[in-house]
XYZ file of C-alpha atoms in Angstrom:
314
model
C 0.000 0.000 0.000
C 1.169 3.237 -1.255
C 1.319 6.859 0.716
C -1.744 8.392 -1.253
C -3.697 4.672 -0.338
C -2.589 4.501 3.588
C -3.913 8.239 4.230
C -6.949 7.231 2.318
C -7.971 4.528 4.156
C -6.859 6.612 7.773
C -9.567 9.138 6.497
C -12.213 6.424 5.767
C -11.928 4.785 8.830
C -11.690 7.611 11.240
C -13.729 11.046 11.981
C -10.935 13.561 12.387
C -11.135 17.015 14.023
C -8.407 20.025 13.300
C -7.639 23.353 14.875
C -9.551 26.619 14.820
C -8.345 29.926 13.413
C -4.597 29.627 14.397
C -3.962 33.405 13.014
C -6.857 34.519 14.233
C -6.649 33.451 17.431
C -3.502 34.446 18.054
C -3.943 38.184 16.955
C -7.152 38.894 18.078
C -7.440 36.613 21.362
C -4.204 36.138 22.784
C -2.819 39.935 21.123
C 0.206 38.733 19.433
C 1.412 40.439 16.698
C 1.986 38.311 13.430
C 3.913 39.969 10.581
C 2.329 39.878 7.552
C -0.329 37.186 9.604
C 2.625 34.619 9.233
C 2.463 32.024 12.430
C 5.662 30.078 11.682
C 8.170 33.005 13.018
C 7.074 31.760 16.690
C 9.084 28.657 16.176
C 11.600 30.318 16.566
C 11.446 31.150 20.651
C 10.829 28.802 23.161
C 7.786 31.449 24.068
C 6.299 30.948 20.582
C 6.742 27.085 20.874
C 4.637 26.679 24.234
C 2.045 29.308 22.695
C 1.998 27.134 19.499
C 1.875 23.725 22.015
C -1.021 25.525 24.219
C -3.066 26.213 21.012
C -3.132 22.622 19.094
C -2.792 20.128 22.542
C -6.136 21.827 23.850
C -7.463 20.924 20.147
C -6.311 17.302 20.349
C -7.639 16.558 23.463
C -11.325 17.623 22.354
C -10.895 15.315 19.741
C -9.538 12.576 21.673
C -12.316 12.824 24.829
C -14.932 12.586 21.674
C -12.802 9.553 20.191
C -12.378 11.179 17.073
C -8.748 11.041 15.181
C -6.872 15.075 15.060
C -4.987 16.428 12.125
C -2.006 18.318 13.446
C -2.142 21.086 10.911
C 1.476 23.057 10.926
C 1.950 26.897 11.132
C 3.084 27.246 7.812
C 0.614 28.966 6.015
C 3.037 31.495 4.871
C 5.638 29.450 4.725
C 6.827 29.711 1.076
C 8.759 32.269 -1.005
C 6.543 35.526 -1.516
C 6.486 35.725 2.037
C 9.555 33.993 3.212
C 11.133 36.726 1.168
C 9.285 39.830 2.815
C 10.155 38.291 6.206
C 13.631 37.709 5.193
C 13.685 34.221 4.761
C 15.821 32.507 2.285
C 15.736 29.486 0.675
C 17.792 27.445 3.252
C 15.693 29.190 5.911
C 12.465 28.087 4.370
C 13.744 24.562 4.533
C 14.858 24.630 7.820
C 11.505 26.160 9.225
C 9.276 24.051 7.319
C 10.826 20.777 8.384
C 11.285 22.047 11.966
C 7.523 22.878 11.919
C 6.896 18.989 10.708
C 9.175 18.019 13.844
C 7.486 20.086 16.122
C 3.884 19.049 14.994
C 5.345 15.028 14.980
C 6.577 16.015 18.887
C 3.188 17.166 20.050
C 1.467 14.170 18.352
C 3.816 12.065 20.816
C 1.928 13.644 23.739
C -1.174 12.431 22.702
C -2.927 8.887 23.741
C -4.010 8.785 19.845
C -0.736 9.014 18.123
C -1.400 5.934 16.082
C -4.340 7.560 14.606
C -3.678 11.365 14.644
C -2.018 12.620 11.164
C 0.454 15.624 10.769
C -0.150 17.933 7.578
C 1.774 20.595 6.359
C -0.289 23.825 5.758
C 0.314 25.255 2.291
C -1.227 29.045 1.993
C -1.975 30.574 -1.900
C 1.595 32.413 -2.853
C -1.012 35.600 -3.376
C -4.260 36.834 -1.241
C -6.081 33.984 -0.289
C -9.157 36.596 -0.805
C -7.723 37.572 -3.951
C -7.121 35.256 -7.680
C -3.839 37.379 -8.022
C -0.496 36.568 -8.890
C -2.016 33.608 -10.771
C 0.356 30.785 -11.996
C -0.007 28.040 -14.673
C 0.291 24.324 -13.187
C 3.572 24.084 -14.264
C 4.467 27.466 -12.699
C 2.172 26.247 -9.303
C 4.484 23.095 -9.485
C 8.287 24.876 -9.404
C 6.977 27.537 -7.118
C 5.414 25.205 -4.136
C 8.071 22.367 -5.047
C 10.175 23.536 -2.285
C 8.417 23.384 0.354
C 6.380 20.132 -0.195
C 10.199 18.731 -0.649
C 10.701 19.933 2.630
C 7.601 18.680 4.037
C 7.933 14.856 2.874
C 11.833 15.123 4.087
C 10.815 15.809 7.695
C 8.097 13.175 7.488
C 4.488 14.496 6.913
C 1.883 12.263 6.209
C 0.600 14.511 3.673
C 0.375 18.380 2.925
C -3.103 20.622 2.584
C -3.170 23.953 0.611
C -5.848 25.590 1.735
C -7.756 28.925 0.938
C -6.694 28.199 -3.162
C -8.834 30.261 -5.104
C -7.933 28.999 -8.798
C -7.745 25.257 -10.229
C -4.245 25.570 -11.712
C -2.779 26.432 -8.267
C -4.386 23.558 -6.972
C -2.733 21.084 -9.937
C 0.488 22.510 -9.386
C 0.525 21.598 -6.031
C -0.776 18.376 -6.171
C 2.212 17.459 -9.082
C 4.715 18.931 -6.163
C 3.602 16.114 -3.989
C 3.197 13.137 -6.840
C 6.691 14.155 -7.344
C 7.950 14.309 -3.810
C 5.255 11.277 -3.018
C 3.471 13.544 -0.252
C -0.148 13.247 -0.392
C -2.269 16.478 -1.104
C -5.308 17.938 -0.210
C -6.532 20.483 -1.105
C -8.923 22.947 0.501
C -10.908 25.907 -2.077
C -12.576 28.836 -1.057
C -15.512 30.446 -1.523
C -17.125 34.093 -1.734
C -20.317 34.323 -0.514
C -22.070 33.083 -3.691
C -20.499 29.280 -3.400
C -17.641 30.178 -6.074
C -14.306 30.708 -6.025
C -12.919 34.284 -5.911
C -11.594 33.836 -9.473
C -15.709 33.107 -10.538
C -15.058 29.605 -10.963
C -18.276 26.939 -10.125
C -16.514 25.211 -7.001
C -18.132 22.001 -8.573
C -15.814 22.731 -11.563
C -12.663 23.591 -9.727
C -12.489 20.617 -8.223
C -13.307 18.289 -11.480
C -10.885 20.229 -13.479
C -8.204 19.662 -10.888
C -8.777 16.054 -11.154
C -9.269 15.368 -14.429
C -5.593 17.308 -15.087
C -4.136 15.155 -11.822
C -5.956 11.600 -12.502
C -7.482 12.432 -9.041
C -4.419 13.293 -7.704
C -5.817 15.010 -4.779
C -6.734 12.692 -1.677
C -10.078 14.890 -1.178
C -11.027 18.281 -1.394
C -12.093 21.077 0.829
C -13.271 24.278 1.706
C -12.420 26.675 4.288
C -12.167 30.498 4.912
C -16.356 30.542 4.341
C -19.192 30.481 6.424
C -21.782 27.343 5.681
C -24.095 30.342 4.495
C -21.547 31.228 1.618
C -21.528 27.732 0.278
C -24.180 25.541 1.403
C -26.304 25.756 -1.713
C -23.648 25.134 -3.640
C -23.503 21.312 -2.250
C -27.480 21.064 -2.675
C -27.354 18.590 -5.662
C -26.925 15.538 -6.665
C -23.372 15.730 -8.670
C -20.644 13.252 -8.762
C -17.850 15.817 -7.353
C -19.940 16.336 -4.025
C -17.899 12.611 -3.439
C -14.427 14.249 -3.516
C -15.520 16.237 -0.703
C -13.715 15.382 2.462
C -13.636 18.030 4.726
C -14.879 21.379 5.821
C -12.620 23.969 7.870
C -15.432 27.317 7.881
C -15.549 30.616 9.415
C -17.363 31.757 12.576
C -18.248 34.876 10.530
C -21.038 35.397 7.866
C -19.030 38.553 6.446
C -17.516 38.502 3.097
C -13.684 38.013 2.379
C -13.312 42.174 1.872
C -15.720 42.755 5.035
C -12.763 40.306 7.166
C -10.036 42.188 5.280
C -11.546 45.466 6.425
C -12.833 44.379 10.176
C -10.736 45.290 13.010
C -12.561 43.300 15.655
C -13.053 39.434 15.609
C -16.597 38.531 14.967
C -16.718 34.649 16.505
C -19.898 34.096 15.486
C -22.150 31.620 17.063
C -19.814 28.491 17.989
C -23.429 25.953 18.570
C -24.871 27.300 15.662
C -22.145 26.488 13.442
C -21.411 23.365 14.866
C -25.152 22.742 14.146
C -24.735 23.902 9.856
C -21.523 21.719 9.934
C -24.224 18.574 11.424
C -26.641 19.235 8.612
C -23.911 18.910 6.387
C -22.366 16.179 7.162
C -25.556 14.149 7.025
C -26.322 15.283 3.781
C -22.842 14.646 2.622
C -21.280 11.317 4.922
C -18.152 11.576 2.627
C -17.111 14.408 5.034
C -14.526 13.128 7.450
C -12.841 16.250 8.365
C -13.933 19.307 10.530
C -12.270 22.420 11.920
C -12.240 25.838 11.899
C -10.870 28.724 10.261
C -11.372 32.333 10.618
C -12.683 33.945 13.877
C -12.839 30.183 15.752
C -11.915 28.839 18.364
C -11.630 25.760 21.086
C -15.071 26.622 21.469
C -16.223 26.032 17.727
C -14.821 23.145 17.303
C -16.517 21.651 20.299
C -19.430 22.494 18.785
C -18.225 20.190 15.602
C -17.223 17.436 17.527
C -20.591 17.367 19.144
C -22.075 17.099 15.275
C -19.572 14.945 14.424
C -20.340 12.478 17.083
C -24.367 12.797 16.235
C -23.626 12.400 12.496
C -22.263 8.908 12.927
């Protein structure tokens, strides 16, 4: 059994939980400041680490008092070279703080009583606005530009990568060819403006079948995240065979739209039961879901909330 086949399997025999908003609860909750909303720089400090261990551990043990499996999802969003190079990080440096980020995640999933279950993923961000289809690549472009730091990620010994808050298909391929190439499985998580499509306009429906018909499937399953149920649920009312690629759900607390976030200089958490209560309704309409967490604007409490739909969904 191949890589791509064992994390397959993991996911279809296991509910798994994930964190919250990492960046935003760091900024806006505990007050740190985050250059450029970059989480990886507090690796560096022995202050940053016990933040960083503080923030997932409380995750993983909700997940493993519900007996659900936890993806250890690593601060490396930003990770990559548009913003490694505004934060003065090299090439070398890059490498050495995205597979110190896969060692740190491995070391936390020590601590846990679930280790044999619980999967470590390393977080791949857009290299533009998440918000924004800019600085748009081809796949072969996507491919040389996240290369490195997949490479880095299957070196330190990830059990697969997740780029999440793509907003274009040929981002997506490129980054699923990195890992074919480095044999690191992918996921890969879209998002949506508040009309169900991608920021580029694209149907999210046809993002994700033109990602696998130019990949074979390459992707293990798909996502969304960085949207609020209310931005995309009508977009999975129908019967179509890509709702089946659809593993996992990571949403907002807030029902504002990706400019109205940009702009807001107060968190808006939302309502953490109500959520958990959309993400319920989904998941019963959609049992190929096997992943829930949060994104923007949630917290411990949020994903509490999932569990608890999680647990009634089975």
């Amino acid at each position: 059994m191949n890589k791509q086949e064992t994390i397959e399997n993991r996911l279809a025999q296991h509910s798994y939980l994930t964190d919250g908003g990492l960046e935003t609860t760091l900024v806006f909750v505990q007050g740190r400041e985050l250059p450029h909303f970059a989480a990886f720089p507090l690796l560096e400090s022995e202050e940053g680490r016990a933040a960083l261990t503080d923030y997932y551990l409380r995750y993983a043990r909700i997940a493993e008092a519900a007996g659900q499996g936890f993806i250890f999802e690593a601060p490396t969003w930003r990770a990559h070279p548009v913003w490694g190079e505004v934060m003065e990080y090299g090439s070398a440096g890059l490498d050495r703080i995205n597979r110190q980020a896969i060692d740190f995640m491995r070391g936390l999933r020590k601590q846990c009583a679930g280790n044999g279950v619980h999967l470590v993923s390393g977080c791949i961000g857009p290299r533009g606005d998440g918000y924004v289809a800019d600085h748009t690549m081809d796949a072969e472009q996507a491919k040389q530009y996240h290369l490195p730091q997949v490479t880095s990620f299957a070196a330190a010994g990830a059990d697969m990568a997740t780029a999440m808050t793509l907003n274009y298909a040929e981002e997506a391929v490129g980054v699923v060819l990195a890992g074919r190439e480095v044999d690191l499985p992918v996921v890969i998580s879209f998002t949506t403006e508040t009309d169900g499509r991608l920021p580029d306009g694209t149907a999210l429906g046809d993002a994700i079948n033109a990602v696998d018909q130019a990949t074979g499937g390459g992707p293990v399953h798909y996502m969304i995240n960085c949207a609020h149920p209310d931005h995309f649920d009508h977009a999975l009312a129908q019967d179509a065979p890509w709702l089946s690629r659809l593993g996992g759900l990571r949403a907002n607390a807030s029902r504002m739209s990706h400019e109205e976030l940009d702009n807001s200089e107060v968190l808006d958490d939302g309502d953490p039961q109500e959520l958990g209560g959309q993400l319920l309704a989904l998941k019963r309409r959609l049992p190929c879901i096997r992943v829930l967490g949060g994104c923007c604007g949630t917290d411990h409490r949020h994903v509490s909330h999932m569990c608890d739909a999680t647990l009634k969904a089975q």
